[in-house]
Short mmCIF file of C-alpha atoms in Angstrom, two decimals:
data_model
loop_
_atom_site.label_atom_id
_atom_site.label_comp_id
_atom_site.label_asym_id
_atom_site.label_seq_id
_atom_site.Cartn_x
_atom_site.Cartn_y
_atom_site.Cartn_z
CA MET A 1 -73.32 -18.39 -108.27
CA SER A 2 -70.55 -19.33 -110.70
CA TRP A 3 -70.31 -19.26 -114.48
CA LEU A 4 -70.13 -23.30 -114.93
CA SER A 5 -73.54 -23.62 -112.48
CA LYS A 6 -75.21 -21.96 -115.46
CA TRP A 7 -74.62 -24.90 -117.88
CA SER A 8 -76.96 -27.67 -117.79
CA ASN A 9 -75.75 -31.19 -117.64
CA GLU A 10 -77.18 -32.33 -121.28
CA GLU A 11 -75.66 -28.77 -122.73
CA ILE A 12 -72.24 -30.29 -120.94
CA ALA A 13 -72.22 -33.78 -122.45
CA TYR A 14 -72.81 -32.48 -125.68
CA VAL A 15 -70.08 -30.04 -125.97
CA VAL A 16 -67.76 -33.11 -124.75
CA SER A 17 -69.11 -35.64 -127.11
CA ALA A 18 -68.57 -33.15 -130.08
CA SER A 19 -65.13 -32.25 -129.29
CA ALA A 20 -64.39 -35.83 -128.97
CA ARG A 21 -65.26 -36.10 -132.63
CA SER A 22 -63.08 -33.23 -133.43
CA VAL A 23 -66.21 -31.00 -134.61
CA SER A 24 -64.90 -27.48 -135.26
CA TRP A 25 -66.30 -24.94 -132.45
CA ASP A 26 -68.33 -22.62 -135.30
CA LYS A 27 -70.09 -25.71 -136.43
CA MET A 28 -70.73 -26.89 -132.59
CA ALA A 29 -71.85 -23.67 -132.35
CA ARG A 30 -74.36 -24.09 -134.89
CA ASN A 31 -75.83 -27.06 -133.99
CA PHE A 32 -75.71 -26.59 -130.03
CA ASN A 33 -77.76 -23.09 -130.98
CA ARG A 34 -80.33 -25.30 -132.72
CA LYS A 35 -80.54 -28.04 -130.20
CA PHE A 36 -81.46 -25.90 -127.08
CA ASP A 37 -82.59 -22.83 -128.58
CA THR A 38 -79.92 -20.20 -127.83
CA THR A 39 -77.39 -17.72 -129.44
CA VAL A 40 -74.04 -19.04 -128.06
CA SER A 41 -70.84 -18.24 -130.10
CA GLY A 42 -67.98 -20.84 -130.89
CA ASN A 43 -65.57 -19.08 -128.46
CA THR A 44 -67.83 -19.59 -125.38
CA LEU A 45 -68.17 -23.48 -126.17
CA LYS A 46 -64.26 -23.51 -126.30
CA LYS A 47 -64.04 -21.61 -123.16
CA LEU A 48 -66.76 -23.77 -121.33
CA TYR A 49 -64.68 -26.82 -122.43
CA ARG A 50 -61.18 -25.54 -121.25
CA VAL A 51 -62.64 -25.05 -117.62
CA LEU A 52 -64.06 -28.47 -117.82
CA THR A 53 -60.37 -29.87 -118.78
CA GLU A 54 -58.05 -27.85 -117.19
CA ASN A 55 -56.70 -29.28 -113.88
CA ASN A 56 -56.36 -26.66 -111.04
CA THR A 57 -55.90 -28.46 -108.16
CA TYR A 58 -52.43 -28.87 -106.54
CA THR A 59 -50.79 -30.92 -104.09
CA GLN A 60 -49.57 -29.45 -100.71
CA GLU A 61 -46.20 -31.20 -101.53
CA GLU A 62 -45.79 -29.00 -104.68
CA VAL A 63 -47.26 -25.79 -102.84
CA ASP A 64 -44.76 -26.29 -100.17
CA PHE A 65 -42.08 -26.76 -102.61
CA ILE A 66 -42.65 -23.36 -104.21
CA HIS A 67 -43.01 -21.18 -101.41
CA LYS A 68 -39.50 -22.83 -99.96
CA CYS A 69 -37.85 -21.49 -103.24
CA HIS A 70 -39.75 -17.79 -103.01
CA HIS A 71 -38.32 -17.54 -99.73
CA ASN A 72 -34.85 -18.99 -100.34
CA LEU A 73 -35.06 -15.93 -103.13
CA MET A 74 -34.56 -18.40 -106.26
CA THR A 75 -35.86 -16.46 -109.35
CA GLU A 76 -38.58 -17.63 -111.79
CA LYS A 77 -36.47 -19.53 -114.09
CA GLN A 78 -34.56 -21.17 -111.19
CA THR A 79 -37.79 -22.65 -109.46
CA VAL A 80 -38.89 -24.16 -112.72
CA MET A 81 -36.02 -26.04 -113.53
CA ALA A 82 -36.00 -27.21 -110.04
CA TYR A 83 -39.72 -28.22 -110.12
CA SER A 84 -39.30 -30.19 -113.39
CA GLU A 85 -36.11 -32.12 -111.49
CA VAL A 86 -37.87 -33.05 -107.95
CA PHE A 87 -41.41 -33.59 -109.81
CA GLY A 88 -40.55 -34.77 -113.29
CA LYS A 89 -42.66 -32.56 -115.08
CA PRO A 90 -42.57 -29.22 -116.65
CA LEU A 91 -44.22 -26.03 -114.64
CA ASP A 92 -45.17 -23.29 -116.66
CA ARG A 93 -45.76 -19.29 -115.58
CA LYS A 94 -49.42 -19.84 -114.73
CA ARG A 95 -48.94 -22.69 -112.94
CA TRP A 96 -46.26 -21.40 -110.97
CA LYS A 97 -48.60 -18.16 -110.12
CA GLY A 98 -51.22 -20.14 -108.85
CA LEU A 99 -48.86 -22.53 -106.98
CA LEU A 100 -47.43 -19.04 -105.18
CA VAL A 101 -51.14 -17.76 -104.56
CA SER A 102 -52.14 -20.90 -102.45
CA THR A 103 -51.77 -21.01 -98.99
CA PRO A 104 -48.61 -23.29 -97.33
CA SER A 105 -48.45 -25.78 -94.70
CA LYS A 106 -48.20 -24.43 -90.90
CA GLU A 107 -44.66 -25.67 -90.79
CA ILE A 108 -43.44 -23.26 -93.83
CA GLN A 109 -45.82 -20.75 -92.47
CA GLU A 110 -44.09 -20.92 -88.95
CA ILE A 111 -40.29 -20.54 -90.55
CA VAL A 112 -41.40 -17.50 -92.39
CA LYS A 113 -42.78 -15.98 -89.62
CA SER A 114 -39.34 -16.66 -87.49
CA GLN A 115 -37.58 -15.17 -90.15
CA LYS A 116 -39.43 -12.02 -90.52
CA GLU A 117 -39.10 -11.67 -86.51
CA ASN A 118 -35.44 -12.29 -86.80
CA LYS A 119 -34.87 -9.46 -89.18
CA ASN A 120 -36.81 -7.33 -87.12
CA LYS A 121 -34.71 -7.72 -84.37
CA GLU A 122 -31.65 -7.08 -86.73
CA VAL A 123 -32.82 -4.05 -87.51
CA LYS A 124 -33.81 -2.82 -84.24
CA ASN A 125 -30.18 -3.70 -82.54
CA MET A 126 -28.37 -2.01 -85.64
CA LYS A 127 -26.81 1.04 -83.93
CA ARG A 128 -28.37 4.38 -85.56
CA SER A 129 -25.87 6.69 -83.45
CA LYS A 130 -23.22 8.84 -85.24
CA TYR A 131 -19.60 7.87 -85.96
CA THR A 132 -17.54 8.47 -83.21
CA LYS A 133 -14.06 10.09 -83.57
CA GLU A 134 -12.05 6.65 -82.96
CA GLU A 135 -14.49 4.94 -85.68
CA ILE A 136 -13.65 7.46 -88.20
CA LYS A 137 -10.16 7.27 -87.91
CA GLN A 138 -10.28 3.31 -88.16
CA ILE A 139 -12.47 3.21 -91.14
CA LYS A 140 -9.79 6.07 -93.10
CA ALA A 141 -6.94 3.77 -92.09
CA CYS A 142 -8.56 0.96 -94.22
CA ARG A 143 -7.16 0.57 -97.68
CA SER A 144 -10.23 -1.11 -99.41
CA ALA A 145 -14.08 -1.36 -98.69
CA LYS A 146 -13.60 -4.98 -97.63
CA GLU A 147 -11.21 -4.06 -94.78
CA ALA A 148 -13.69 -1.47 -93.68
CA ARG A 149 -16.92 -4.00 -93.98
CA VAL A 150 -14.79 -6.45 -91.28
CA LEU A 151 -14.85 -3.34 -88.82
CA ALA A 152 -18.43 -3.65 -88.80
CA GLN A 153 -18.72 -6.60 -85.96
CA SER A 154 -16.23 -4.71 -83.83
CA PHE A 155 -18.55 -1.66 -84.27
CA GLY A 156 -22.17 -3.58 -83.67
CA ARG A 157 -22.84 -1.93 -87.01
CA ASN A 158 -24.26 -3.10 -90.50
CA PRO A 159 -21.31 -4.21 -93.07
CA PRO A 160 -22.95 -1.87 -95.81
CA ALA A 161 -23.59 0.83 -93.67
CA VAL A 162 -19.73 1.03 -92.68
CA GLU A 163 -18.49 0.50 -96.29
CA ARG A 164 -20.64 3.69 -97.29
CA GLN A 165 -19.28 5.70 -94.49
CA TRP A 166 -15.74 4.46 -95.45
CA TYR A 167 -16.46 6.09 -99.09
CA ILE A 168 -17.88 9.30 -97.68
CA VAL A 169 -14.66 9.84 -95.52
CA ARG A 170 -12.48 8.62 -98.44
CA ASN A 171 -13.87 11.35 -100.94
CA LYS A 172 -14.66 14.29 -98.20
CA PRO A 173 -13.42 17.20 -100.24
CA LYS A 174 -10.93 19.55 -98.41
CA SER A 175 -12.10 23.36 -97.52
CA ASN A 176 -11.29 26.09 -99.90
CA SER A 177 -12.17 29.00 -97.24
CA LYS A 178 -9.12 30.92 -98.58
CA LYS A 179 -10.14 30.85 -102.09
CA GLU A 180 -13.55 31.59 -101.19
CA LYS A 181 -12.48 34.45 -99.31
CA GLN A 182 -10.81 35.90 -102.54
CA MET A 183 -13.76 35.61 -104.57
CA ARG A 184 -16.17 38.31 -105.32
CA THR A 185 -19.70 38.33 -106.55
CA VAL A 186 -20.90 40.37 -109.75
CA THR A 187 -23.69 42.92 -108.66
CA ALA A 188 -25.09 45.99 -110.33
CA LYS A 189 -22.70 48.16 -108.42
CA LEU A 190 -19.99 46.44 -109.87
CA LEU A 191 -21.40 46.58 -113.26
CA LYS A 192 -22.18 50.76 -112.81
CA ALA A 193 -18.63 50.93 -111.62
CA GLY A 194 -17.25 49.71 -115.32
CA LEU A 195 -19.64 51.12 -117.17
CA SER A 196 -17.47 53.43 -119.54
CA ASN A 197 -18.63 57.39 -120.24
CA ASN A 198 -20.49 56.00 -123.73
CA ASN A 199 -22.28 53.96 -121.50
CA GLY A 200 -21.08 50.33 -122.82
CA TYR A 201 -18.18 47.70 -121.84
CA SER A 202 -14.98 46.47 -123.88
CA LYS A 203 -14.14 43.22 -124.82
CA LYS A 204 -11.76 42.58 -122.33
CA GLN A 205 -14.15 43.49 -119.36
CA ARG A 206 -16.77 40.71 -121.16
CA GLU A 207 -13.82 38.35 -121.29
CA LEU A 208 -13.29 38.92 -117.45
CA LEU A 209 -16.88 37.56 -116.90
CA GLY A 210 -16.61 34.84 -119.19
CA LEU A 211 -18.33 36.43 -122.22
CA ASP A 212 -15.99 35.60 -125.36
CA TYR A 213 -18.22 36.10 -128.02
CA TRP A 214 -18.77 39.94 -129.84
CA PRO A 215 -21.26 41.42 -131.14
CA PRO A 216 -22.61 41.75 -127.48
CA ARG A 217 -26.29 40.47 -126.79
CA ARG A 218 -29.16 42.40 -125.08
CA PHE A 219 -29.40 41.86 -121.32
CA ASP A 220 -26.12 39.36 -121.52
CA MET A 221 -24.07 41.65 -118.89
CA GLU A 222 -27.25 41.68 -116.65
CA SER A 223 -27.31 37.53 -116.80
CA LYS A 224 -24.18 37.42 -115.04
CA ILE A 225 -25.40 39.20 -111.69
CA GLY A 226 -24.83 36.58 -108.65
CA ASP A 227 -21.68 34.85 -110.35
CA LYS A 228 -17.91 34.64 -108.77
CA ILE A 229 -14.98 35.98 -110.00
CA THR A 230 -11.64 36.50 -108.18
CA LYS A 231 -10.80 39.67 -106.66
CA LYS A 232 -7.89 40.69 -109.18
CA ASP A 233 -10.26 40.08 -112.23
CA ALA A 234 -12.92 42.64 -110.57
CA GLU A 235 -10.64 44.96 -109.93
CA LYS A 236 -9.33 45.10 -113.66
CA PHE A 237 -12.92 45.07 -114.73
CA VAL A 238 -13.34 48.56 -112.91
CA ALA A 239 -9.80 49.71 -114.09
CA LEU A 240 -10.57 49.00 -117.77
CA LYS A 241 -13.64 51.30 -117.70
CA ASN A 242 -13.06 53.83 -120.14
CA ALA A 243 -9.94 51.94 -121.68
CA HIS A 244 -11.02 51.17 -125.21
CA ILE A 245 -12.51 54.87 -125.74
CA LYS A 246 -9.93 57.24 -127.95
CA ASN A 247 -9.08 60.92 -127.72
CA MET A 248 -11.24 60.81 -124.25
CA GLY A 249 -9.62 64.07 -123.61
CA THR A 250 -11.08 65.94 -126.50
CA ARG A 251 -14.57 64.19 -126.45
CA LYS A 252 -17.57 65.84 -124.58
CA LYS A 253 -18.30 63.47 -121.21
CA ARG A 254 -22.35 62.19 -121.77
CA SER A 255 -24.58 62.33 -118.93
CA GLU A 256 -24.97 59.70 -116.81
CA SER A 257 -27.39 56.80 -117.78
CA LYS A 258 -30.66 57.05 -116.13
CA TYR A 259 -31.33 53.74 -117.25
CA LEU A 260 -28.45 51.97 -115.33
CA ASP A 261 -29.69 51.69 -111.78
CA VAL A 262 -27.99 49.40 -108.72
CA GLU A 263 -31.10 47.67 -108.22
CA THR A 264 -32.18 46.89 -111.74
CA VAL A 265 -30.10 47.17 -114.78
CA ASN A 266 -31.73 47.16 -117.57
CA ARG A 267 -29.20 47.09 -120.60
CA SER A 268 -25.77 47.27 -121.45
CA ILE A 269 -25.68 49.87 -124.23
CA VAL A 270 -28.58 52.85 -123.90
CA VAL A 271 -29.51 54.43 -127.35
CA GLU A 272 -30.91 57.99 -126.18
CA PRO A 273 -34.21 58.65 -128.39
CA LYS A 274 -34.31 60.99 -131.44
CA LYS A 275 -36.70 63.98 -131.50
CA SER A 276 -39.00 63.99 -134.05
CA LYS A 277 -39.22 66.90 -136.35
CA LYS A 278 -42.84 68.51 -137.31
CA VAL A 279 -43.90 67.98 -140.74
CA PHE A 280 -46.20 70.42 -142.26
CA TRP A 281 -48.80 69.20 -144.68
CA THR A 282 -51.24 71.74 -147.27
CA ASP A 283 -54.68 70.54 -148.20
CA GLU A 284 -53.65 70.24 -151.68
CA GLU A 285 -50.93 67.28 -150.88
CA ASP A 286 -53.51 65.55 -148.73
CA PHE A 287 -55.86 65.47 -151.14
CA ASP A 288 -53.28 64.04 -153.57
CA ILE A 289 -52.14 61.52 -150.81
CA LEU A 290 -55.77 60.24 -151.04
CA CYS A 291 -56.20 60.07 -154.55
CA ASN A 292 -52.96 58.48 -155.63
CA PHE A 293 -50.95 57.08 -152.73
CA TYR A 294 -51.79 53.23 -153.95
CA GLU A 295 -51.10 54.36 -157.45
CA LEU A 296 -47.27 55.34 -156.66
CA SER A 297 -44.46 53.19 -156.13
CA ILE A 298 -42.24 54.16 -152.89
CA ASP A 299 -39.58 55.80 -155.13
CA GLU A 300 -42.44 57.83 -157.21
CA ALA A 301 -44.13 58.79 -153.55
CA ARG A 302 -40.86 60.01 -151.77
CA GLU A 303 -40.05 62.31 -155.32
CA LYS A 304 -43.23 63.68 -155.35
CA PHE A 305 -43.75 64.88 -151.99
CA ASN A 306 -40.04 65.14 -151.03
CA LYS A 307 -40.73 63.20 -147.73
CA SER A 308 -39.77 59.47 -146.45
CA TYR A 309 -42.32 56.99 -147.24
CA ALA A 310 -43.26 56.41 -143.46
CA GLU A 311 -44.04 60.29 -143.36
CA ILE A 312 -46.43 59.66 -146.05
CA ALA A 313 -48.13 56.17 -145.32
CA GLY A 314 -48.35 57.95 -141.45
CA ARG A 315 -50.46 61.08 -142.54
CA LEU A 316 -52.53 58.95 -144.61
CA GLU A 317 -53.25 56.69 -141.85
CA TYR A 318 -53.97 60.13 -139.76
CA ILE A 319 -56.12 61.27 -142.40
CA VAL A 320 -58.59 58.15 -142.80
CA ASP A 321 -58.78 57.74 -138.83
CA SER A 322 -59.52 61.68 -138.33
CA THR A 323 -62.75 62.78 -137.08
CA GLU A 324 -62.31 66.37 -138.65
CA PRO A 325 -65.27 67.53 -140.96
CA ARG A 326 -62.70 68.99 -143.74
CA HIS A 327 -60.94 65.25 -143.66
CA HIS A 328 -64.12 63.39 -143.75
CA SER A 329 -65.36 65.87 -147.22
CA MET A 330 -61.99 65.10 -148.39
CA LEU A 331 -62.15 61.60 -148.14
CA ILE A 332 -66.04 61.84 -150.19
CA GLU A 333 -64.53 63.73 -152.75
CA ALA A 334 -61.42 61.47 -153.37
CA SER A 335 -63.48 58.70 -153.22
CA LYS A 336 -65.43 60.05 -156.11
CA VAL A 337 -62.54 60.48 -157.94
CA ILE A 338 -61.18 56.93 -157.72
CA ASN A 339 -64.49 55.65 -158.83
CA LYS A 340 -64.51 57.83 -161.87
CA ARG A 341 -60.91 56.51 -162.64
CA LYS A 342 -61.99 52.99 -162.15
CA ALA A 343 -64.99 53.09 -164.39
CA LYS A 344 -62.99 54.53 -167.37
CA SER A 345 -60.25 52.27 -167.02
CA ALA A 346 -62.33 49.02 -166.51
CA LYS A 347 -62.84 46.55 -169.06
CA PRO A 348 -65.93 45.36 -170.64
CA SER A 349 -66.77 42.19 -168.69
CA LYS A 350 -67.32 38.63 -170.08
CA PRO A 351 -70.90 37.11 -170.65
CA SER A 352 -71.84 34.83 -167.66
CA ARG A 353 -72.23 30.83 -168.65
CA LYS A 354 -76.23 31.70 -168.54
CA GLU A 355 -76.27 34.45 -170.75
CA ARG A 356 -74.11 32.75 -173.54
CA ARG A 357 -76.52 29.57 -173.24
CA LYS A 358 -79.30 32.16 -174.28
CA ALA A 359 -77.46 33.77 -176.72
CA ARG A 360 -76.90 30.30 -178.70
CA LYS A 361 -80.53 29.44 -178.37
CA GLU A 362 -81.49 32.64 -179.74
CA ALA A 363 -79.05 32.43 -182.60
CA ARG A 364 -80.52 28.50 -183.27
CA LEU A 365 -83.92 30.20 -183.39
CA GLN A 366 -83.06 32.93 -185.87
CA LYS A 367 -81.32 30.05 -188.21
CA ARG A 368 -84.63 28.35 -188.09
CA LEU A 369 -86.67 31.37 -188.96
CA ASP A 370 -84.33 32.01 -191.63
CA LYS A 371 -84.34 28.66 -192.99
CA ILE A 372 -88.42 28.72 -193.21
CA LYS A 373 -88.36 32.07 -194.45
CA LYS A 374 -86.29 30.74 -197.32
CA GLN A 375 -88.46 27.79 -198.44
CA LEU A 376 -91.41 29.67 -198.13
CA ARG A 377 -89.96 31.97 -200.98
CA ARG A 378 -89.28 29.50 -202.98
CA ASP A 379 -92.80 28.14 -203.03
#
């Protein structure tokens, strides 16, 4: 059931007559709803009128003409121009699409079918085998791609394919087997061989691997594993192992780094961890830290305890987190001392808004009472 069939003949006649009298669509909708007892908008009546007045029928000649243009690879612009010249009327995009969708005559269908079959035969008859040595020699001898396209008929191949082969043969790079043999890949073994006794690399060694910046960054030498350098550069990299270290004879050799492994290289410079010294604290110092740590500045805390600020802060954290009973009792005593100190230094708090309002009311009442007492005395 189509949308147009929902409308009665009386409704359609009313819309057509009202539009002929050039009544606005909103006014037409109000009158329409009053007459037929419906709830229709002006846009709906406008759509109904457009469907009734549109002419969607196309002649077979127009359909065939559009299909011929389409199969001859004409663009939309070219088709519109040709249509207006042949039929003497304009063609919009919507009408062009409608003509293209509609079915053409049997003659044009047969022509399209034959064209497709011929194309399929051409594709099947094409050679898909590899080019012979004689064919490649002939393609190489051509000076341009146009000359190569001429050879396509003698080869029994597609001209674009022969042209593509000419570009491939012309731009084929020469083998660099000698250069490849002289190249060496950067490995963990090579980095370990060039590592100095101080567990580092010189600027010249880094330049050989393509690292021109200074100071060195973390893991930059390890990132070069897998890259290729020349044989001479690899030998020079190993030869410059300790060239940057002065007075090698007088200095003691450090032990070999355990971090620089052949399989996994962790870092270019290894720093040995410092051994931490034990620091002894008395109970008085512990109690003093709990009571006065937040009152002292960094410099005052260093002078008072004669230790670094990190050690003092670490001791405070240790006492707070400790589960020992003496530390627990020390925390309770320290909290009492701090609370007393706060109570002494605490300023008297201002009365709240409610309290101030209450005080004002009491003052007003007292003033009235005083006034009444004065009047009674006079009497």
